[in-house]
Coordinates of C-alpha atoms in Angstrom, one line a residue:
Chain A
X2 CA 142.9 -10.1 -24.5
X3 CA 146.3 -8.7 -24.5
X4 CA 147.0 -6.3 -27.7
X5 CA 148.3 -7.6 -30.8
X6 CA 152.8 -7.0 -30.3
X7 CA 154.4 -5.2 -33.5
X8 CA 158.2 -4.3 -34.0
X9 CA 156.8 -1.4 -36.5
X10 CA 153.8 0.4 -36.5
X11 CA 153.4 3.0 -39.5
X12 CA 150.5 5.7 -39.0
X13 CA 149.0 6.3 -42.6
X14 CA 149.3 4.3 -45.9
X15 CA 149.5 7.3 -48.0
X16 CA 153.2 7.3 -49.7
X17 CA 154.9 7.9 -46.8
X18 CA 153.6 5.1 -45.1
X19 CA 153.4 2.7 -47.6
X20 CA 157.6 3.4 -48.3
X21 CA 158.3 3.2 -44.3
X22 CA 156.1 -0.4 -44.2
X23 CA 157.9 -2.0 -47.2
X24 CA 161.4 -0.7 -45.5
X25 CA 160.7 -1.8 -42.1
X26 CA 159.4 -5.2 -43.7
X27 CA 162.9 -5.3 -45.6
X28 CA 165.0 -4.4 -42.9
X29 CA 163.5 -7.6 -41.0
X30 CA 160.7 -6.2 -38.5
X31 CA 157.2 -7.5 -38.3
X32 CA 154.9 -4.0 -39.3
X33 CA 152.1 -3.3 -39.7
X34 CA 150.4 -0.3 -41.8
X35 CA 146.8 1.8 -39.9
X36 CA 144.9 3.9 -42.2
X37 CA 141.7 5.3 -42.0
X38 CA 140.6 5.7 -45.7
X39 CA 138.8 2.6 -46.7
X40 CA 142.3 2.2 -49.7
X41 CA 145.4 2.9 -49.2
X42 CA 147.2 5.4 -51.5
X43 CA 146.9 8.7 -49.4
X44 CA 146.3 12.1 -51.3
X45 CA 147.5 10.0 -54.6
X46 CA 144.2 8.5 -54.7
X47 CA 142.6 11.7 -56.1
X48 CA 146.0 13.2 -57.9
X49 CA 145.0 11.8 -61.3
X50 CA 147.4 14.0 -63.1
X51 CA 150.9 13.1 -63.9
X52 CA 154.4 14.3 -63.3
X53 CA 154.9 11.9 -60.5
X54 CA 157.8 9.3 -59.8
X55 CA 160.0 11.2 -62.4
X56 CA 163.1 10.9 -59.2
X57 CA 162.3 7.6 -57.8
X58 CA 161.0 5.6 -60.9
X59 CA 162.6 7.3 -63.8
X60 CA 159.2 8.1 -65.4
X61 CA 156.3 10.1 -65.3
X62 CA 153.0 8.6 -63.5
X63 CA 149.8 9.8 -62.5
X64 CA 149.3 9.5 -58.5
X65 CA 147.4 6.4 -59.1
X66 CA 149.8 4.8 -60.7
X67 CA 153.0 5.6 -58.2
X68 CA 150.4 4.0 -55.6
X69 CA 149.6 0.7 -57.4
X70 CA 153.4 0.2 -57.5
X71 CA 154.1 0.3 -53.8
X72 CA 150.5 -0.9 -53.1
X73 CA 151.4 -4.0 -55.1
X74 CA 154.8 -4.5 -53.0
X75 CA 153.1 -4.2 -49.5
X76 CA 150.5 -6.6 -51.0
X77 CA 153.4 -8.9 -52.3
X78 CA 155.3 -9.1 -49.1
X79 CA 152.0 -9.6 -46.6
X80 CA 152.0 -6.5 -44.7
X81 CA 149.4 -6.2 -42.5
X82 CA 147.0 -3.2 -43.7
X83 CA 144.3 -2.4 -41.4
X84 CA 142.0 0.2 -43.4
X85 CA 138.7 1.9 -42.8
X86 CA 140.7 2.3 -39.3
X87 CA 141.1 5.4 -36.3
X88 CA 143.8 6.1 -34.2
X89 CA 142.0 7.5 -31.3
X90 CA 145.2 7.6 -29.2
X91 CA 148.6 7.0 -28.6
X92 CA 150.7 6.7 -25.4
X93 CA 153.6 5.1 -23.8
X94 CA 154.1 1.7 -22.6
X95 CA 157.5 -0.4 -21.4
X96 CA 158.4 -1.6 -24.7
X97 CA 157.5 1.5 -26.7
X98 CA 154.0 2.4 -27.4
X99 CA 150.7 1.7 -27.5
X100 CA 147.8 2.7 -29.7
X101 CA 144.1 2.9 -29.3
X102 CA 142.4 2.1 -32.3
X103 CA 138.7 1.8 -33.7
X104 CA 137.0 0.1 -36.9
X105 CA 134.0 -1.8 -37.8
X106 CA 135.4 -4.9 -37.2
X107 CA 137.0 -4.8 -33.9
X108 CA 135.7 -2.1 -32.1
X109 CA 138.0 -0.6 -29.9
X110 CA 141.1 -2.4 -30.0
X111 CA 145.0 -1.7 -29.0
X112 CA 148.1 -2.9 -30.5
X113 CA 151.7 -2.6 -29.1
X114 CA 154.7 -1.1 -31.1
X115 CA 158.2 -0.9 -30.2
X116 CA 158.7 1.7 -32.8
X117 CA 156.2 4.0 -34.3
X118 CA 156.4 5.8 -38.0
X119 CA 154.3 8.4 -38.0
X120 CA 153.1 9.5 -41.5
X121 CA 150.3 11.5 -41.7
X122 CA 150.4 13.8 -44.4
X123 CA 149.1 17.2 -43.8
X124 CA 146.3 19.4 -43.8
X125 CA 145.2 22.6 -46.3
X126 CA 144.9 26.0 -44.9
X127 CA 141.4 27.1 -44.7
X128 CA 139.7 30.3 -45.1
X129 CA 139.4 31.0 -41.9
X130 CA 143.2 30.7 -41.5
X131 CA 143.7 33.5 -44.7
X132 CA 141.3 36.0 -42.7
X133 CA 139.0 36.6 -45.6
X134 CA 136.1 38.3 -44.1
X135 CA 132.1 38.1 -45.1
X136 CA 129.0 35.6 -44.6
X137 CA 129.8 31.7 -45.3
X138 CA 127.9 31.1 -48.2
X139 CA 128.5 27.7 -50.3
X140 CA 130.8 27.9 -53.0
X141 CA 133.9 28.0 -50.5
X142 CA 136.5 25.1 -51.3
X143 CA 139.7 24.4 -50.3
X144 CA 141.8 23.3 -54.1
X145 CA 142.1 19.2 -52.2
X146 CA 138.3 19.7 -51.3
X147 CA 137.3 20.3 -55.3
X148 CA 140.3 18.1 -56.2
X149 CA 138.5 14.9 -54.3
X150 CA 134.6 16.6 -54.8
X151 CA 135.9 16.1 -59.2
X152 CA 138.1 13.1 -59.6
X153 CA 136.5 10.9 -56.6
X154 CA 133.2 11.3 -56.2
X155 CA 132.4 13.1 -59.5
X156 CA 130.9 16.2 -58.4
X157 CA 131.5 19.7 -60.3
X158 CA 131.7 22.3 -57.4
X159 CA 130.4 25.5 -59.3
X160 CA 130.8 27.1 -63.0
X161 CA 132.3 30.1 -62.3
X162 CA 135.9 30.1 -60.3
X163 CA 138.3 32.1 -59.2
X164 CA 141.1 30.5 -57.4
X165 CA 143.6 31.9 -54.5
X166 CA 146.5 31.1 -54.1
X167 CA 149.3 30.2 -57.0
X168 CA 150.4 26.6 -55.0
X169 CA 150.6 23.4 -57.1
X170 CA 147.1 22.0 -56.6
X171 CA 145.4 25.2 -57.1
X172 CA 147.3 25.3 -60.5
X173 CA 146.2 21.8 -61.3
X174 CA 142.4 22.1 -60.5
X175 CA 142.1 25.3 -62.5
X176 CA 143.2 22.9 -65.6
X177 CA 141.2 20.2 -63.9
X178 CA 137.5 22.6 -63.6
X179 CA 138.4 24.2 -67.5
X180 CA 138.4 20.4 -69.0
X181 CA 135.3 19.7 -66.9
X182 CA 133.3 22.6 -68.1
X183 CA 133.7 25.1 -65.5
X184 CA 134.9 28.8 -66.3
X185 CA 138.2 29.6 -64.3
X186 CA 138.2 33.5 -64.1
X187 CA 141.5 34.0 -63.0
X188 CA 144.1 32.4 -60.0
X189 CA 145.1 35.5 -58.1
X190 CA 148.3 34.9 -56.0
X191 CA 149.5 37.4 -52.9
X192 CA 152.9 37.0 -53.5
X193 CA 155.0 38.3 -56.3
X194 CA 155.5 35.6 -57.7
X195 CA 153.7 32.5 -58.5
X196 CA 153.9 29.5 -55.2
X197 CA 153.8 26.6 -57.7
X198 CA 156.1 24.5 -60.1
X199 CA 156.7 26.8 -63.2
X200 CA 155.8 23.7 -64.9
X201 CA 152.3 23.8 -63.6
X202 CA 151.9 27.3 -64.3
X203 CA 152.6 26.4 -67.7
X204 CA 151.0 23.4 -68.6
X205 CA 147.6 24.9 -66.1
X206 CA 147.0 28.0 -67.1
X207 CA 148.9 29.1 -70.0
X208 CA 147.6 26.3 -72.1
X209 CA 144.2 27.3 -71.3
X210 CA 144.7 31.0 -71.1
X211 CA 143.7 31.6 -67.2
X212 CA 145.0 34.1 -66.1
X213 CA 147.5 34.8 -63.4
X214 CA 147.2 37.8 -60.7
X215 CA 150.2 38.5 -58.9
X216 CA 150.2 40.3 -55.6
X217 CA 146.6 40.7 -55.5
X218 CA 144.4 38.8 -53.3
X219 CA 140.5 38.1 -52.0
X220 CA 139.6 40.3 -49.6
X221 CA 136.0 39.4 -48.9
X222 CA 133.6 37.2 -50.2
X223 CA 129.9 37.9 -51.0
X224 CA 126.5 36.6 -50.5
X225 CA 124.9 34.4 -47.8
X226 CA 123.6 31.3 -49.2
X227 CA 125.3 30.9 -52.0
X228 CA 128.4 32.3 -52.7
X229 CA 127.9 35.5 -55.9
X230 CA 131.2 37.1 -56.0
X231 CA 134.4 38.1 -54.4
X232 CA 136.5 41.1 -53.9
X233 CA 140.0 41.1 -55.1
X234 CA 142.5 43.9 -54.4
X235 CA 146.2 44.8 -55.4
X236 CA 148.3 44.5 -52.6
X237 CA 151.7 46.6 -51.5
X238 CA 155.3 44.8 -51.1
X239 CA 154.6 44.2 -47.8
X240 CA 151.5 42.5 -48.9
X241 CA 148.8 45.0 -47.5
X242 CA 145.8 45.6 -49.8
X243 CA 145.9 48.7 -51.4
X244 CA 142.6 50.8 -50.7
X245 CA 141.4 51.8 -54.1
X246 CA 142.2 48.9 -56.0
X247 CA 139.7 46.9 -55.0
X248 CA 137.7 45.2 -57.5
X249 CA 134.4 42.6 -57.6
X250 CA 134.6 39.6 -59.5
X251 CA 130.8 37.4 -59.8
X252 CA 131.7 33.8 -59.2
X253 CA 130.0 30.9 -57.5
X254 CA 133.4 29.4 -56.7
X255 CA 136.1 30.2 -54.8
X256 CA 139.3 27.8 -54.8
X257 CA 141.8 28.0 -52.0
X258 CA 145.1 27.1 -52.4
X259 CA 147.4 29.0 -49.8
X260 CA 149.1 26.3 -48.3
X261 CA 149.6 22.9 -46.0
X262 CA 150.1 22.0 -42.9
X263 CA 151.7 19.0 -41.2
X264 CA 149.3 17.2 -39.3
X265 CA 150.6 16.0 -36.2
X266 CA 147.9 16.5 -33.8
X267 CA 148.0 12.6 -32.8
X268 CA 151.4 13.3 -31.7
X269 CA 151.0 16.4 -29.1
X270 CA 149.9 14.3 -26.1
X271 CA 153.9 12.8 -26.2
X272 CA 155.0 16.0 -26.0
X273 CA 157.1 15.9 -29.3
X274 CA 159.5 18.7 -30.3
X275 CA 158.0 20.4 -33.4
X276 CA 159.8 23.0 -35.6
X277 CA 158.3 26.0 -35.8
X278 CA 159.4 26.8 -39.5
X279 CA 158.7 23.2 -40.8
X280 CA 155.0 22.7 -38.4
X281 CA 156.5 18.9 -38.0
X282 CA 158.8 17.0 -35.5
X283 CA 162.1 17.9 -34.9
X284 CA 164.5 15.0 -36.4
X285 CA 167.7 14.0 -37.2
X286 CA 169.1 12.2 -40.2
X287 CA 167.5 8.9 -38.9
X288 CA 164.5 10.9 -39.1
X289 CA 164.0 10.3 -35.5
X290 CA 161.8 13.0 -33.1
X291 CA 162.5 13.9 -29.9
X292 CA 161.0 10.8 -28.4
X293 CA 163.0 7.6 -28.8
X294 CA 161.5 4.9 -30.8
X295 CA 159.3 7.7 -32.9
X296 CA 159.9 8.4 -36.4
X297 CA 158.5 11.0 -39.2
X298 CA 158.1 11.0 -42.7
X299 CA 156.7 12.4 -45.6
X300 CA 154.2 15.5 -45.4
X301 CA 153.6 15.1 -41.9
X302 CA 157.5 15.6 -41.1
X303 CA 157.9 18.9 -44.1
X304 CA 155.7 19.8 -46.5
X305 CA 157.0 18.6 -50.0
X306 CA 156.7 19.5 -53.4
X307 CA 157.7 16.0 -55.1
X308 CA 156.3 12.7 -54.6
X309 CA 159.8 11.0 -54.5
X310 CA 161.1 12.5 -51.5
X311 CA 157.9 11.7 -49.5
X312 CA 158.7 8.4 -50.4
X313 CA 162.3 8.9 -50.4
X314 CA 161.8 9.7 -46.4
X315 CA 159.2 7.0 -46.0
X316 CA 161.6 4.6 -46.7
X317 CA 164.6 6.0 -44.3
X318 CA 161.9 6.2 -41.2
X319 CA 160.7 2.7 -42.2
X320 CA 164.3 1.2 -42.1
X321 CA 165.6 3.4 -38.8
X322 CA 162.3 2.4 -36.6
X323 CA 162.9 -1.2 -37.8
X324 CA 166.9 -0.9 -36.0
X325 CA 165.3 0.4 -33.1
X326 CA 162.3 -2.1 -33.0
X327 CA 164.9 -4.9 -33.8
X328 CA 167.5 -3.3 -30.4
X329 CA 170.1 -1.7 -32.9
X330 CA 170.2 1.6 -30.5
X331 CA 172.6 3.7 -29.1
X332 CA 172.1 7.2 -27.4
X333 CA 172.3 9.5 -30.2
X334 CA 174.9 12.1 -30.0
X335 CA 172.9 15.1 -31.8
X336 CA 174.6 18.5 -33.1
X337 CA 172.2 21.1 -34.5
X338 CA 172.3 22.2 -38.0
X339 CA 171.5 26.3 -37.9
X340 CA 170.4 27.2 -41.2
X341 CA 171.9 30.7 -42.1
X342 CA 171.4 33.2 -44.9
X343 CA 168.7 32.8 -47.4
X344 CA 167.5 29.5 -46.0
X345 CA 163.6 29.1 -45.0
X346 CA 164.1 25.4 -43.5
X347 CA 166.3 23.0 -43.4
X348 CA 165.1 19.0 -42.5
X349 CA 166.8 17.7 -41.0
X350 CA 167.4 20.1 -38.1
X351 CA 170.0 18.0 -36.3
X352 CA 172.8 15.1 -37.0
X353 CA 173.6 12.4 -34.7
X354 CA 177.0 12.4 -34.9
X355 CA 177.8 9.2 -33.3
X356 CA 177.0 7.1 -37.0
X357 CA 178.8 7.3 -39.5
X358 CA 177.5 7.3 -43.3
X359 CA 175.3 9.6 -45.2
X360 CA 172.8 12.0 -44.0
X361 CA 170.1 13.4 -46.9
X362 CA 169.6 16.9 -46.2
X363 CA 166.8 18.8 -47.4
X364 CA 166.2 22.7 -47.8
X365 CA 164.5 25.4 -49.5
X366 CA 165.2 29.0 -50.2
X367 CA 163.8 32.0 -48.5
X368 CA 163.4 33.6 -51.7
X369 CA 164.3 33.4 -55.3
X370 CA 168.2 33.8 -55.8
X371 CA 170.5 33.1 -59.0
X372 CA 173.4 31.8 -58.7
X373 CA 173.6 30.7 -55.2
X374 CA 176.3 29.4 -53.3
X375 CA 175.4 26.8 -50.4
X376 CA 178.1 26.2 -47.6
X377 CA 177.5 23.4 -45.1
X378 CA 180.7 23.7 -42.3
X379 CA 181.8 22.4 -39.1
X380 CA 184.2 24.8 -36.9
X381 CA 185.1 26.7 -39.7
X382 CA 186.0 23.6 -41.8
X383 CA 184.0 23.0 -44.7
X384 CA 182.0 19.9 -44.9
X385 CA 180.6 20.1 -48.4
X386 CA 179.3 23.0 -51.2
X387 CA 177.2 23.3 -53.6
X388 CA 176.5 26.2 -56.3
X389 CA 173.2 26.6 -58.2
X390 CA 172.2 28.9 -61.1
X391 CA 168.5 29.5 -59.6
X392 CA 166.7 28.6 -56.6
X393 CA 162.7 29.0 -56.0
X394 CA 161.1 28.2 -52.7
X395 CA 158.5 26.2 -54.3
X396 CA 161.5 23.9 -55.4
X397 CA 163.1 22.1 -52.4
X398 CA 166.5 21.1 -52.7
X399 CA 168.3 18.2 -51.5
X400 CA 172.0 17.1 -50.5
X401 CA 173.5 14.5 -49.5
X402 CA 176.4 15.1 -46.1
X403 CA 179.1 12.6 -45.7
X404 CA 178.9 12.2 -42.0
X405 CA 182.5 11.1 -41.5
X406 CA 183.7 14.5 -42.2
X407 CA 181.9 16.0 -39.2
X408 CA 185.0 17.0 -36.8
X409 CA 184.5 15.2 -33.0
X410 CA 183.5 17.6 -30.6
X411 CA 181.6 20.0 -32.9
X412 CA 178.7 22.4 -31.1
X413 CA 176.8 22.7 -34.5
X414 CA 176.8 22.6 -38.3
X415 CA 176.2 25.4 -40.1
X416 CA 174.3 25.6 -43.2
X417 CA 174.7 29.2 -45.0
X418 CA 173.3 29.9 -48.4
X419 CA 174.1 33.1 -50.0
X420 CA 172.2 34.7 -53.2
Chain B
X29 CA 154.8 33.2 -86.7
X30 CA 156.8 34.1 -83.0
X31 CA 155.7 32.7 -79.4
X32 CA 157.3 33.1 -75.8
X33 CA 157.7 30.2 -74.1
X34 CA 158.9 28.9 -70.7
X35 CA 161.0 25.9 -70.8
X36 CA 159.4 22.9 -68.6
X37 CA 162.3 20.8 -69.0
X38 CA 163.7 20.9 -66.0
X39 CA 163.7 23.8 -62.7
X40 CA 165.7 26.2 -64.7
X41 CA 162.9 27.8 -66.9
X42 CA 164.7 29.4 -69.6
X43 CA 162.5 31.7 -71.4
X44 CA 162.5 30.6 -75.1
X45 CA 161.8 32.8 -78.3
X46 CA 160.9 31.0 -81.0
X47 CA 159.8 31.7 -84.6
X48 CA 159.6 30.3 -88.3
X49 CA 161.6 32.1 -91.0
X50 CA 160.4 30.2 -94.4
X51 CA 160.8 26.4 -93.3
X52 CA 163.2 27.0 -90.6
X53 CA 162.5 27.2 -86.5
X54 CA 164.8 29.4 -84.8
X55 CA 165.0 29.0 -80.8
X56 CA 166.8 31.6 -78.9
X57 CA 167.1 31.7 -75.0
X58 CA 167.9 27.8 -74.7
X59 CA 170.7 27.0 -72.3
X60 CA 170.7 23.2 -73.4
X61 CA 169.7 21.5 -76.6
X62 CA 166.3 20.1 -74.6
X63 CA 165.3 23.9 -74.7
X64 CA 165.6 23.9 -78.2
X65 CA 163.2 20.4 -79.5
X66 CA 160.8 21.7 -76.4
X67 CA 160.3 25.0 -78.6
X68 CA 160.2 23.1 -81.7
X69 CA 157.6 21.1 -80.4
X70 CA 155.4 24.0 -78.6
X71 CA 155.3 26.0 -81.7
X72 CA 154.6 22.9 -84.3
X73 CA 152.5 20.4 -82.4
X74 CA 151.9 21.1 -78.8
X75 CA 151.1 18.1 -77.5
X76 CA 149.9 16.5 -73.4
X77 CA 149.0 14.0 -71.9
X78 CA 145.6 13.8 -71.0
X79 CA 144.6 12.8 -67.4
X80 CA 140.5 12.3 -66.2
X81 CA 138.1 10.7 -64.7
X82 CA 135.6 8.3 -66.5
X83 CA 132.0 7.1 -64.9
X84 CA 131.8 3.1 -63.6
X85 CA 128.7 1.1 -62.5
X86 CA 130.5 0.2 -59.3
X87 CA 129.1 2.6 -56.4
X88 CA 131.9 1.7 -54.2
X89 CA 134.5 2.7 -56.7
X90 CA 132.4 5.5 -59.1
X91 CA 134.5 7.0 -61.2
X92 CA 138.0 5.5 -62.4
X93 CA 140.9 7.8 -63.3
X94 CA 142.5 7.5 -66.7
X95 CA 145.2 8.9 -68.7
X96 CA 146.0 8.3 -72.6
X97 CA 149.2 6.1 -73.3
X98 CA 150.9 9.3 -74.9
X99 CA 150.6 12.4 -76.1
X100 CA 147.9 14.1 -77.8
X101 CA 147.6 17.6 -79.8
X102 CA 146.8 20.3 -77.4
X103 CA 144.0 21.3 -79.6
X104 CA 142.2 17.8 -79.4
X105 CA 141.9 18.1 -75.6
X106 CA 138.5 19.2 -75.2
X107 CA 136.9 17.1 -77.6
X108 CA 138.8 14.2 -76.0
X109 CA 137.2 15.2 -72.9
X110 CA 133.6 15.5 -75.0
X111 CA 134.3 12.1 -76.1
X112 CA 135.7 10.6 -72.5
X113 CA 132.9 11.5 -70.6
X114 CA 130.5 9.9 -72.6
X115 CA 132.2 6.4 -71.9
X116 CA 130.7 3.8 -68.8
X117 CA 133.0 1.5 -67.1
X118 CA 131.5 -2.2 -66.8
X119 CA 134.7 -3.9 -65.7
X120 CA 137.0 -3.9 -62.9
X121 CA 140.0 -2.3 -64.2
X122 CA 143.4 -2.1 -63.2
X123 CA 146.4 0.3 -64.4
X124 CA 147.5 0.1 -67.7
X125 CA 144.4 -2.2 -69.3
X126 CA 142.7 0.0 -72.2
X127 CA 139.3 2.1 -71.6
X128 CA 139.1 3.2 -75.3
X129 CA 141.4 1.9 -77.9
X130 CA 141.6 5.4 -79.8
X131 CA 141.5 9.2 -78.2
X132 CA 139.6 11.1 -80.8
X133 CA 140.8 10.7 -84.2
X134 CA 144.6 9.5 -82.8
X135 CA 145.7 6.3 -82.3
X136 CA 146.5 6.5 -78.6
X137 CA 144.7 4.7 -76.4
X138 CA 143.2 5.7 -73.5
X139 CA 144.4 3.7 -70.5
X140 CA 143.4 2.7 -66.6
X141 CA 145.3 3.9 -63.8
X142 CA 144.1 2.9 -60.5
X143 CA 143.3 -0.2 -59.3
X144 CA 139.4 -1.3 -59.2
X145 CA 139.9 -4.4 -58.3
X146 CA 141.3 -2.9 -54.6
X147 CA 139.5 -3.0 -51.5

């Protein structure tokens, strides 16, 4: 049997895919959605707290919720959800691309796409990945592990917690474990200065009066079954523990929340260009990689800190891979965007400059600055500015470029911010 | 009485001083008048919403998150919770249809917000 034909393919049906699917299904493509969770909803399934959908939907919903409504509008317009289903591989046909896929209903199965979304969300640093040395006893959780272990399948993890890292989801479980009954000891954070939303540092631990460890870390765990305790130690401004300020902490839990990666393993065997800084493709303002007729969103492109921009980009891959699926393409004419100054990433990293319009970019700081000035120019002609009072890297920023002002014949776009 | 506060109005963060002189609430540090009814607010009634979990009889869909439909003192969280987790879900819910008509002594409902009936 030949494989099922799609214009649109979108990889994942977290929030990312589910906004690409309904804006490929818009723009006029057939599409269809591949996850491999037996719902779709992504990481919103188990982010039961709320302060989501504040850009998008002009209110304040709990992950569930912001699912349901896009849930509810791939449901309403028939798009074709396969769930409970692998992607065991992807290559290249004539007309764009094929997939190998697996479930319990067809086996091993293949569809066609002539344009693929991928949106894959990404992965959590491990232990392993923070170098923090000892035996492997239980009682070692990454923050999404216990975040899924509490509000899906209703397990407590331990009693007795200390958490690592100061990132958003670390911040929410140690209000999540204290309403649940567990003890959080303390979140100890590396850095200066805390990784998450000041909001959540708020609202998380004030409110509950956990407290927060700056520039002090875990530097080993103990005991071999089950985990008994951890020791934590000050650390210098170059962020090496200082010998002498070690301390031991008895716990049976020990949180991890010290960052995410893009996942975009799927995507290696094409031989995609990923950004170093970002871990995801390489795109323009179409959100289009390196290989024609593939498109990145959400998570899996940058990791974000809102919601509404995973969504936000869901919806531009969804509506460019439907133009390409549908024979709307033109070489692209790309110019690089170098990000200069106090800039940790920029997304995207180039413009085709052959279309006209708007191009969203998003950035976030290298550091924290006040008052900031942010110059985006063209041959020493300035294509748009911005000032801001305070910038955080937790917080990214986004701007919107009017493309027509990009002179012809440009080598690159600079992007400069200055504290 | 005096408290410190960080403003979670928006990405700014101001760091509010407020205190009560007789009946009055002073606020210093504000850059907007959101800043100001924020640290009213905190040092009054702190108030949240409250987001969980409660326990169904489905297998395939065991526990069902839930938020209440507002705000709730800060100081009724826990027995909230107390009271919460004693609760069973016998129906297929989906977002916004009541799990308990009043949180602990208020009168805010407690409210679904996933959809049971998925699959």
């Amino acid at each position: 049997m030949s494989p099922a034909k799609w214009d649109v393919v979108v990889i994942g049906a977290g929030p990312g895919g589910l906004a690409a699917s309904i804006a490929a299904d818009k723009a006029g493509a057939s599409v269809c959605l591949v996850e491999r969770e037996a719902r779709p909803g992504g990481i919103l399934k188990q982010c039961i707290h709320d302060g989501f959908g504040l850009v998008r939907f002009g209110r304040k919903l709990t992950g569930p919720e912001y699912a349901f409504l896009d849930i509810e509008e791939v449901k309403g317009r028939g798009i074709k959800l396969f769930t409970e289903t692998f992607l065991l591989d992807l290559d290249r046909s004539e007309e764009g691309f094929v997939l190998t896929l697996q479930n319990s209903e067809e086996a091993v199965f293949r569809l066609e796409a002539k344009a693929l979304v991928a949106a894959t969300g990404c992965r959590e640093r491990t232990a392993r990945q923070v170098f923090i040395h000892g035996q492997r006893p239980a009682g070692v959780y990454t923050a999404g592990t216990v975040q899924r272990l509490i509000n899906i399948s209703g397990y407590l993890p331990g009693k007795n917690c200390v958490i690592l890292g100061s990132g958003d989801i670390g911040l929410i479980m140690a209000r999540r474990l204290t309403l649940e009954g567990a003890k959080v000891l303390g979140v100890y954070e590396i850095k200066p200065e805390p990784s998450g939303l000041t909001r959540n540092i708020v609202q998380c631990l004030e409110d509950y009066n956990i407290p927060l460890h700056l520039s002090t870390t875990v530097t080993e765990v103990h005991g071999t079954e089950r985990l008994e305790g951890v020791t934590v130690c000050r650390v210098d401004e170059n962020m090496r523990p200082l010998p002498g300020s070690e301390e031991y902490v008895p716990c049976d839990t020990l949180v991890l929340s010290v960052g995410l990666i893009p996942e975009n393993d799927i995507l290696h065997p094409l031989g995609v260009e990923i950004d170093p800084r970002t871990g995801g493709p390489v795109v323009d303002q179409l959100l289009a990689t390196s290989e024609a007729g593939l498109f990145s969103c959400g998570n899996a492109l940058h990791v974000n800190d809102l919601v509404d921009y995973v969504s936000e980009s869901g919806e531009i891959a969804g509506a460019s891979a439907a133009r390409h699926a549908l024979g709307d393409y033109r070489p692209p004419r790309h110019v690089p965007i170098l990000a200069k100054g106090e800039i940790l990433y920029a997304v995207p990293q180039r413009l085709d400059v052959s279309l006209g319009g708007q191009g969203i970019l998003y950035f976030r700081a290298a550091r924290t600055l006040t008052d900031a000035a942010l110059v985006i120019s063209a041959g020493g002609r300035v294509l748009g500015e911005k000032k801001y009072k305070s910038l955080r890297p937790p917080e990214m920023e986004r701007i919107v470029l009017d493309l027509s002002l990009v002179p012809a014949g440009e080598e690159n776009i600079v992007l400069e911010l200055r504290g | 009485m005096e408290k410190l506060l960080v403003c979670i109005q928006c990405p700014q963060g101001c760091k509010l001083m407020v205190k009560t002189e007789g009946e009055e609430v002073l606020v210093a540090g504000n850059k907007c008048p959101r800043g100001a009814s924020y640290a009213r607010q905190e040092l009054l009634n702190p108030c949240r919403t409250l987001t969980t979990t409660v326990r169904t009889e489905f297998p395939d869909f065991p526990l069902l998150p839930v938020r209440t439909a507002g705000e709730i003192p800060l100081g009724s969280l826990f027995a909230a919770m107390g009271e919460i987790n004693r609760l069973l879900v016998r129906n297929r819910l989906r977002p916004g249809d009541v799990v308990l008509e009043r949180v602990s002594g208020t009168d805010v409902p407690l409210i679904a917000t996933a959809d049971m009936t998925l699959n």
